[in-house]
PDB file of C-alpha atoms in Angstrom:
ATOM      1  CA  UNK W   6      -6.028 -43.953 -18.199  1.00  0.00           C
ATOM      2  CA  UNK W   7      -4.123 -40.832 -19.160  1.00  0.00           C
ATOM      3  CA  UNK W   8      -1.198 -40.782 -21.580  1.00  0.00           C
ATOM      4  CA  UNK W   9       1.176 -37.815 -21.642  1.00  0.00           C
ATOM      5  CA  UNK W  10       2.786 -36.926 -24.963  1.00  0.00           C
ATOM      6  CA  UNK W  11       5.749 -34.737 -25.872  1.00  0.00           C
ATOM      7  CA  UNK W  12       3.701 -32.793 -28.431  1.00  0.00           C
ATOM      8  CA  UNK W  13       0.030 -32.031 -29.204  1.00  0.00           C
ATOM      9  CA  UNK W  14      -1.960 -34.641 -31.156  1.00  0.00           C
ATOM     10  CA  UNK W  15      -4.594 -33.694 -33.704  1.00  0.00           C
ATOM     11  CA  UNK W  16      -7.989 -35.321 -33.052  1.00  0.00           C
ATOM     12  CA  UNK W  17      -8.306 -38.576 -34.982  1.00  0.00           C
ATOM     13  CA  UNK W  18      -4.548 -39.144 -35.192  1.00  0.00           C
ATOM     14  CA  UNK W  19      -3.468 -42.792 -35.029  1.00  0.00           C
ATOM     15  CA  UNK W  20      -0.520 -43.388 -32.711  1.00  0.00           C
ATOM     16  CA  UNK W  21       1.558 -46.448 -31.869  1.00  0.00           C
ATOM     17  CA  UNK W  22       2.361 -46.945 -28.193  1.00  0.00           C
ATOM     18  CA  UNK W  23       5.097 -49.222 -26.838  1.00  0.00           C
ATOM     19  CA  UNK W  24       4.923 -50.785 -23.376  1.00  0.00           C
ATOM     20  CA  UNK W  25       8.067 -50.878 -21.258  1.00  0.00           C
ATOM     21  CA  UNK W  26       7.830 -54.665 -21.278  1.00  0.00           C
ATOM     22  CA  UNK W  27      10.672 -55.377 -18.844  1.00  0.00           C
ATOM     23  CA  UNK W  28       9.041 -53.178 -16.197  1.00  0.00           C
ATOM     24  CA  UNK W  29       5.537 -54.416 -16.997  1.00  0.00           C
ATOM     25  CA  UNK W  30       6.489 -58.094 -16.798  1.00  0.00           C
ATOM     26  CA  UNK W  31       8.333 -57.484 -13.526  1.00  0.00           C
ATOM     27  CA  UNK W  32       5.179 -55.930 -12.060  1.00  0.00           C
ATOM     28  CA  UNK W  33       3.082 -58.814 -13.422  1.00  0.00           C
ATOM     29  CA  UNK W  34       5.360 -61.343 -11.712  1.00  0.00           C
ATOM     30  CA  UNK W  35       5.406 -59.470  -8.391  1.00  0.00           C
ATOM     31  CA  UNK W  36       1.664 -58.810  -8.362  1.00  0.00           C
ATOM     32  CA  UNK W  37       0.702 -62.376  -9.262  1.00  0.00           C
ATOM     33  CA  UNK W  38       3.124 -63.710  -6.650  1.00  0.00           C
ATOM     34  CA  UNK W  39       1.434 -61.482  -4.088  1.00  0.00           C
ATOM     35  CA  UNK W  40      -1.938 -62.986  -5.062  1.00  0.00           C
ATOM     36  CA  UNK W  41      -0.583 -66.496  -4.582  1.00  0.00           C
ATOM     37  CA  UNK W  42       0.955 -65.813  -1.150  1.00  0.00           C
ATOM     38  CA  UNK W  43      -1.971 -63.735   0.121  1.00  0.00           C
ATOM     39  CA  UNK W  44      -4.477 -66.317  -1.062  1.00  0.00           C
ATOM     40  CA  UNK W  45      -2.652 -69.245   0.507  1.00  0.00           C
ATOM     41  CA  UNK W  46      -2.222 -67.424   3.827  1.00  0.00           C
ATOM     42  CA  UNK W  47      -5.914 -66.467   3.784  1.00  0.00           C
ATOM     43  CA  UNK W  48      -6.945 -70.051   2.982  1.00  0.00           C
ATOM     44  CA  UNK W  49      -4.865 -71.540   5.826  1.00  0.00           C
ATOM     45  CA  UNK W  50      -5.253 -68.871   8.517  1.00  0.00           C
ATOM     46  CA  UNK W  51      -8.111 -66.628   7.432  1.00  0.00           C
ATOM     47  CA  UNK W  52      -5.895 -63.528   7.598  1.00  0.00           C
ATOM     48  CA  UNK W  53      -6.603 -60.524   5.413  1.00  0.00           C
ATOM     49  CA  UNK W  54      -4.042 -58.625   3.405  1.00  0.00           C
ATOM     50  CA  UNK W  55      -4.342 -55.200   5.054  1.00  0.00           C
ATOM     51  CA  UNK W  56      -1.391 -53.520   3.361  1.00  0.00           C
ATOM     52  CA  UNK W  57       0.500 -53.985   0.118  1.00  0.00           C
ATOM     53  CA  UNK W  58       3.395 -52.065  -1.391  1.00  0.00           C
ATOM     54  CA  UNK W  59       5.127 -52.934  -4.651  1.00  0.00           C
ATOM     55  CA  UNK W  60       8.437 -51.112  -4.465  1.00  0.00           C
ATOM     56  CA  UNK W  61      11.364 -50.901  -6.832  1.00  0.00           C
ATOM     57  CA  UNK W  62      13.278 -53.538  -4.837  1.00  0.00           C
ATOM     58  CA  UNK W  63      10.745 -55.773  -3.126  1.00  0.00           C
ATOM     59  CA  UNK W  64       7.144 -56.341  -2.053  1.00  0.00           C
ATOM     60  CA  UNK W  65       5.792 -55.601   1.419  1.00  0.00           C
ATOM     61  CA  UNK W  66       2.559 -57.284   2.566  1.00  0.00           C
ATOM     62  CA  UNK W  67       0.864 -56.710   5.930  1.00  0.00           C
ATOM     63  CA  UNK W  68      -1.441 -59.374   7.388  1.00  0.00           C
ATOM     64  CA  UNK W  69      -3.761 -59.004  10.359  1.00  0.00           C
ATOM     65  CA  UNK W  70      -2.602 -62.111  12.221  1.00  0.00           C
ATOM     66  CA  UNK W  71       0.573 -63.723  13.608  1.00  0.00           C
ATOM     67  CA  UNK W  72       2.900 -66.099  11.771  1.00  0.00           C
ATOM     68  CA  UNK W  73       6.228 -67.689  12.652  1.00  0.00           C
ATOM     69  CA  UNK W  74       9.116 -67.930  10.221  1.00  0.00           C
ATOM     70  CA  UNK W  75       8.738 -71.725  10.195  1.00  0.00           C
ATOM     71  CA  UNK W  76       5.055 -71.430   9.257  1.00  0.00           C
ATOM     72  CA  UNK W  77       5.895 -68.920   6.526  1.00  0.00           C
ATOM     73  CA  UNK W  78       8.466 -71.287   5.002  1.00  0.00           C
ATOM     74  CA  UNK W  79       5.810 -74.019   4.720  1.00  0.00           C
ATOM     75  CA  UNK W  80       3.486 -71.535   2.989  1.00  0.00           C
ATOM     76  CA  UNK W  81       6.301 -70.454   0.684  1.00  0.00           C
ATOM     77  CA  UNK W  82       6.835 -74.072  -0.400  1.00  0.00           C
ATOM     78  CA  UNK W  83       3.132 -74.393  -1.190  1.00  0.00           C
ATOM     79  CA  UNK W  84       3.231 -71.164  -3.202  1.00  0.00           C
ATOM     80  CA  UNK W  85       6.149 -72.379  -5.301  1.00  0.00           C
ATOM     81  CA  UNK W  86       4.451 -75.746  -5.839  1.00  0.00           C
ATOM     82  CA  UNK W  87       1.508 -73.828  -7.330  1.00  0.00           C
ATOM     83  CA  UNK W  88       3.917 -71.984  -9.635  1.00  0.00           C
ATOM     84  CA  UNK W  89       5.460 -75.240 -10.858  1.00  0.00           C
ATOM     85  CA  UNK W  90       2.022 -76.577 -11.767  1.00  0.00           C
ATOM     86  CA  UNK W  91       1.850 -73.776 -14.363  1.00  0.00           C
ATOM     87  CA  UNK W  92      -1.905 -73.315 -13.898  1.00  0.00           C
ATOM     88  CA  UNK W  93      -3.849 -70.830 -16.044  1.00  0.00           C
ATOM     89  CA  UNK W  94      -4.922 -67.632 -14.296  1.00  0.00           C
ATOM     90  CA  UNK W  95      -8.545 -66.835 -14.973  1.00  0.00           C
ATOM     91  CA  UNK W  96     -10.084 -63.379 -15.329  1.00  0.00           C
ATOM     92  CA  UNK W  97     -13.877 -63.059 -15.311  1.00  0.00           C
ATOM     93  CA  UNK W  98     -16.537 -60.343 -15.084  1.00  0.00           C
ATOM     94  CA  UNK W  99     -19.484 -61.939 -13.243  1.00  0.00           C
ATOM     95  CA  UNK W 100     -22.885 -60.274 -13.296  1.00  0.00           C
ATOM     96  CA  UNK W 101     -24.386 -58.830 -10.104  1.00  0.00           C
ATOM     97  CA  UNK W 102     -26.164 -62.051  -9.137  1.00  0.00           C
ATOM     98  CA  UNK W 103     -23.080 -64.180  -9.673  1.00  0.00           C
ATOM     99  CA  UNK W 104     -20.936 -61.667  -7.785  1.00  0.00           C
ATOM    100  CA  UNK W 105     -23.340 -61.717  -4.849  1.00  0.00           C
ATOM    101  CA  UNK W 106     -22.928 -65.484  -4.460  1.00  0.00           C
ATOM    102  CA  UNK W 107     -19.200 -65.583  -5.189  1.00  0.00           C
ATOM    103  CA  UNK W 108     -16.744 -66.118  -2.351  1.00  0.00           C
ATOM    104  CA  UNK W 109     -13.576 -64.105  -2.852  1.00  0.00           C
ATOM    105  CA  UNK W 110     -10.826 -62.648  -0.677  1.00  0.00           C
ATOM    106  CA  UNK W 111     -11.212 -59.151   0.756  1.00  0.00           C
ATOM    107  CA  UNK W 112     -14.830 -59.088  -0.358  1.00  0.00           C
ATOM    108  CA  UNK W 113     -16.157 -55.546  -0.280  1.00  0.00           C
ATOM    109  CA  UNK W 114     -19.315 -53.817  -1.421  1.00  0.00           C
ATOM    110  CA  UNK W 115     -18.713 -53.534  -5.153  1.00  0.00           C
ATOM    111  CA  UNK W 116     -21.114 -52.623  -7.934  1.00  0.00           C
ATOM    112  CA  UNK W 117     -21.021 -52.371 -11.695  1.00  0.00           C
ATOM    113  CA  UNK W 118     -18.507 -54.333 -13.731  1.00  0.00           C
ATOM    114  CA  UNK W 119     -16.168 -56.139 -11.307  1.00  0.00           C
ATOM    115  CA  UNK W 120     -13.018 -57.912 -12.476  1.00  0.00           C
ATOM    116  CA  UNK W 121     -12.352 -61.182 -10.640  1.00  0.00           C
ATOM    117  CA  UNK W 122      -8.887 -62.731 -10.848  1.00  0.00           C
ATOM    118  CA  UNK W 123      -8.575 -66.396  -9.862  1.00  0.00           C
ATOM    119  CA  UNK W 124      -5.373 -68.354  -9.316  1.00  0.00           C
ATOM    120  CA  UNK W 125      -6.498 -72.013  -9.144  1.00  0.00           C
ATOM    121  CA  UNK W 126      -5.948 -73.680  -5.759  1.00  0.00           C
ATOM    122  CA  UNK W 127      -4.588 -70.414  -4.342  1.00  0.00           C
ATOM    123  CA  UNK W 128      -6.658 -67.265  -4.599  1.00  0.00           C
ATOM    124  CA  UNK W 129      -9.758 -65.566  -5.923  1.00  0.00           C
ATOM    125  CA  UNK W 130      -9.919 -61.802  -5.559  1.00  0.00           C
ATOM    126  CA  UNK W 131     -11.405 -58.660  -7.114  1.00  0.00           C
ATOM    127  CA  UNK W 132      -8.475 -56.898  -8.749  1.00  0.00           C
ATOM    128  CA  UNK W 133      -7.751 -54.388 -11.512  1.00  0.00           C
ATOM    129  CA  UNK W 134      -3.982 -54.980 -11.689  1.00  0.00           C
ATOM    130  CA  UNK W 135      -1.745 -56.688 -14.232  1.00  0.00           C
ATOM    131  CA  UNK W 136      -1.019 -60.418 -13.933  1.00  0.00           C
ATOM    132  CA  UNK W 137       0.771 -63.160 -15.846  1.00  0.00           C
ATOM    133  CA  UNK W 138      -1.357 -65.650 -17.809  1.00  0.00           C
ATOM    134  CA  UNK W 139      -0.074 -68.806 -16.082  1.00  0.00           C
ATOM    135  CA  UNK W 140       1.416 -69.354 -12.628  1.00  0.00           C
ATOM    136  CA  UNK W 141       4.637 -70.715 -14.144  1.00  0.00           C
ATOM    137  CA  UNK W 142       5.468 -67.248 -15.454  1.00  0.00           C
ATOM    138  CA  UNK W 143       5.925 -66.037 -11.858  1.00  0.00           C
ATOM    139  CA  UNK W 144       9.100 -68.134 -11.841  1.00  0.00           C
ATOM    140  CA  UNK W 145       9.523 -68.406  -8.089  1.00  0.00           C
ATOM    141  CA  UNK W 146       8.596 -66.755  -4.791  1.00  0.00           C
ATOM    142  CA  UNK W 147      11.076 -66.113  -1.982  1.00  0.00           C
ATOM    143  CA  UNK W 148      10.168 -64.557   1.356  1.00  0.00           C
ATOM    144  CA  UNK W 149      13.127 -62.611   2.731  1.00  0.00           C
ATOM    145  CA  UNK W 150      11.884 -61.283   6.075  1.00  0.00           C
ATOM    146  CA  UNK W 151       9.076 -61.452   8.617  1.00  0.00           C
ATOM    147  CA  UNK W 152       8.420 -58.911  11.355  1.00  0.00           C
ATOM    148  CA  UNK W 153       5.666 -58.454  13.913  1.00  0.00           C
ATOM    149  CA  UNK W 154       3.562 -55.385  13.248  1.00  0.00           C
ATOM    150  CA  UNK W 155       0.379 -54.066  14.910  1.00  0.00           C
ATOM    151  CA  UNK W 156      -0.825 -57.481  16.052  1.00  0.00           C
ATOM    152  CA  UNK W 157      -0.013 -59.046  12.693  1.00  0.00           C
ATOM    153  CA  UNK W 158       3.030 -59.493  10.508  1.00  0.00           C
ATOM    154  CA  UNK W 159       4.784 -57.747   7.661  1.00  0.00           C
ATOM    155  CA  UNK W 160       6.309 -60.015   5.027  1.00  0.00           C
ATOM    156  CA  UNK W 161       8.931 -59.004   2.503  1.00  0.00           C
ATOM    157  CA  UNK W 162       9.117 -61.116  -0.629  1.00  0.00           C
ATOM    158  CA  UNK W 163      10.619 -61.275  -4.095  1.00  0.00           C
ATOM    159  CA  UNK W 164       9.183 -62.935  -7.182  1.00  0.00           C
ATOM    160  CA  UNK W 165      10.482 -64.006 -10.571  1.00  0.00           C
ATOM    161  CA  UNK W 166      13.435 -62.065 -11.909  1.00  0.00           C
ATOM    162  CA  UNK W 167      13.890 -60.171  -8.640  1.00  0.00           C
ATOM    163  CA  UNK W 168      14.174 -63.431  -6.686  1.00  0.00           C
ATOM    164  CA  UNK W 169      16.668 -64.807  -9.211  1.00  0.00           C
ATOM    165  CA  UNK W 170      18.850 -61.701  -9.131  1.00  0.00           C
ATOM    166  CA  UNK W 171      18.784 -61.708  -5.329  1.00  0.00           C
ATOM    167  CA  UNK W 172      19.866 -65.362  -5.317  1.00  0.00           C
ATOM    168  CA  UNK W 173      22.738 -64.583  -7.703  1.00  0.00           C
ATOM    169  CA  UNK W 174      23.911 -61.718  -5.510  1.00  0.00           C
ATOM    170  CA  UNK W 175      23.772 -63.775  -2.320  1.00  0.00           C
ATOM    171  CA  UNK W 176      25.476 -66.700  -4.049  1.00  0.00           C
ATOM    172  CA  UNK W 177      28.358 -64.455  -5.149  1.00  0.00           C
ATOM    173  CA  UNK W 178      28.669 -63.032  -1.626  1.00  0.00           C
ATOM    174  CA  UNK W 179      28.728 -66.502  -0.090  1.00  0.00           C
ATOM    175  CA  UNK W 180      31.333 -67.649  -2.620  1.00  0.00           C
ATOM    176  CA  UNK W 181      33.571 -64.716  -1.623  1.00  0.00           C
ATOM    177  CA  UNK W 182      33.104 -65.539   2.076  1.00  0.00           C
ATOM    178  CA  UNK W 183      33.840 -69.207   1.343  1.00  0.00           C
ATOM    179  CA  UNK W 184      37.115 -68.218  -0.328  1.00  0.00           C
ATOM    180  CA  UNK W 185      38.143 -65.832   2.455  1.00  0.00           C
ATOM    181  CA  UNK W 186      37.452 -68.404   5.178  1.00  0.00           C
ATOM    182  CA  UNK W 187      38.801 -71.373   3.176  1.00  0.00           C
ATOM    183  CA  UNK W 188      35.511 -73.122   3.887  1.00  0.00           C
ATOM    184  CA  UNK W 189      33.180 -75.168   1.706  1.00  0.00           C
ATOM    185  CA  UNK W 190      30.340 -73.186   0.118  1.00  0.00           C
ATOM    186  CA  UNK W 191      27.654 -74.706   2.370  1.00  0.00           C
ATOM    187  CA  UNK W 192      29.779 -74.509   5.516  1.00  0.00           C
ATOM    188  CA  UNK W 193      30.452 -70.764   5.664  1.00  0.00           C
ATOM    189  CA  UNK W 194      28.123 -70.207   8.636  1.00  0.00           C
ATOM    190  CA  UNK W 195      29.928 -72.917  10.637  1.00  0.00           C
ATOM    191  CA  UNK W 196      33.262 -71.341   9.677  1.00  0.00           C
ATOM    192  CA  UNK W 197      32.094 -67.907  10.890  1.00  0.00           C
ATOM    193  CA  UNK W 198      30.868 -69.407  14.175  1.00  0.00           C
ATOM    194  CA  UNK W 199      34.260 -71.119  14.647  1.00  0.00           C
ATOM    195  CA  UNK W 200      36.007 -67.811  13.904  1.00  0.00           C
ATOM    196  CA  UNK W 201      33.815 -65.999  16.436  1.00  0.00           C
ATOM    197  CA  UNK W 202      34.535 -68.653  19.043  1.00  0.00           C
ATOM    198  CA  UNK W 203      38.287 -68.416  18.423  1.00  0.00           C
ATOM    199  CA  UNK W 204      38.139 -64.620  18.551  1.00  0.00           C
ATOM    200  CA  UNK W 205      36.221 -64.754  21.832  1.00  0.00           C
ATOM    201  CA  UNK W 206      38.800 -67.131  23.295  1.00  0.00           C
ATOM    202  CA  UNK W 207      41.634 -64.819  22.220  1.00  0.00           C
ATOM    203  CA  UNK W 208      39.872 -61.869  23.857  1.00  0.00           C
ATOM    204  CA  UNK W 209      39.509 -63.810  27.114  1.00  0.00           C
ATOM    205  CA  UNK W 210      43.182 -64.790  27.037  1.00  0.00           C
ATOM    206  CA  UNK W 211      44.287 -61.205  26.354  1.00  0.00           C
ATOM    207  CA  UNK W 212      42.102 -59.951  29.200  1.00  0.00           C
ATOM    208  CA  UNK W 213      43.497 -62.561  31.596  1.00  0.00           C
ATOM    209  CA  UNK W 214      47.087 -61.741  30.618  1.00  0.00           C
ATOM    210  CA  UNK W 215      46.387 -58.014  30.997  1.00  0.00           C
ATOM    211  CA  UNK W 216      45.016 -58.576  34.503  1.00  0.00           C
ATOM    212  CA  UNK W 217      48.079 -60.649  35.449  1.00  0.00           C
ATOM    213  CA  UNK W 218      50.421 -58.006  34.058  1.00  0.00           C
ATOM    214  CA  UNK W 219      48.692 -55.209  35.966  1.00  0.00           C
ATOM    215  CA  UNK W 220      48.703 -57.224  39.163  1.00  0.00           C
ATOM    216  CA  UNK W 221      52.445 -57.930  38.835  1.00  0.00           C
ATOM    217  CA  UNK W 222      53.169 -54.290  37.936  1.00  0.00           C
ATOM    218  CA  UNK W 223      51.197 -53.082  40.943  1.00  0.00           C
ATOM    219  CA  UNK W 224      53.232 -55.323  43.255  1.00  0.00           C
ATOM    220  CA  UNK W 225      56.455 -53.541  42.176  1.00  0.00           C
ATOM    221  CA  UNK W 226      55.182 -50.062  43.062  1.00  0.00           C
ATOM    222  CA  UNK W 227      56.007 -48.465  46.421  1.00  0.00           C
ATOM    223  CA  UNK W 228      53.063 -48.065  48.741  1.00  0.00           C
ATOM    224  CA  UNK W 229      51.047 -44.903  47.977  1.00  0.00           C
ATOM    225  CA  UNK W 230      52.035 -44.652  44.292  1.00  0.00           C
ATOM    226  CA  UNK W 231      49.537 -45.100  41.466  1.00  0.00           C
ATOM    227  CA  UNK W 232      49.815 -47.117  38.276  1.00  0.00           C
ATOM    228  CA  UNK W 233      48.817 -44.957  35.299  1.00  0.00           C
ATOM    229  CA  UNK W 234      47.720 -46.925  32.228  1.00  0.00           C
ATOM    230  CA  UNK W 235      47.738 -45.178  28.851  1.00  0.00           C
TER     231      UNK W 235
END
């Protein structure tokens, strides 16, 4: 770990460092949520997490096997049930013999002091990242997209504060749409479909009337003249 300072420090100087707690806790929520989802998917389907990106807006996880959106929603429910149980997350440093006999996700050839992070009923994995102390601190997990990728799938998800803020934003958007369409808050999609249907019917009527008009206009023209439409 390297710390950069704004001025030189004399050897032996005692300093007081302050963690950017809002950013750190956000990363702890996202990372622990990733453990929970990856572990549950591995336990049910045997898929490995082959790609992980913690971005400023969301998390991307690549798995080496197929999933449908319906299957993912069932897994998401299980992940949130684990959060609501508020189970303690355990961190251990097994010795070489214990590590050799330990079953954990993405098991690789590791030596020396290995940090094992276990989320009860969900996941056990070698990891050096930051995590919350209990599953309840993750708050919630929400998967927002699923796309096929290289024989597997890429999942986008939000955890904790990010999931809450996303819900608030979508709720505000839906409330605005509800007001504009004069529809109940949970009936906006039906209102949009009705609007699309009405718009499609209007387009068909306009097209039919246009065809009738052109046909009538053409009948009034002398033979050999052309109807120019601007």
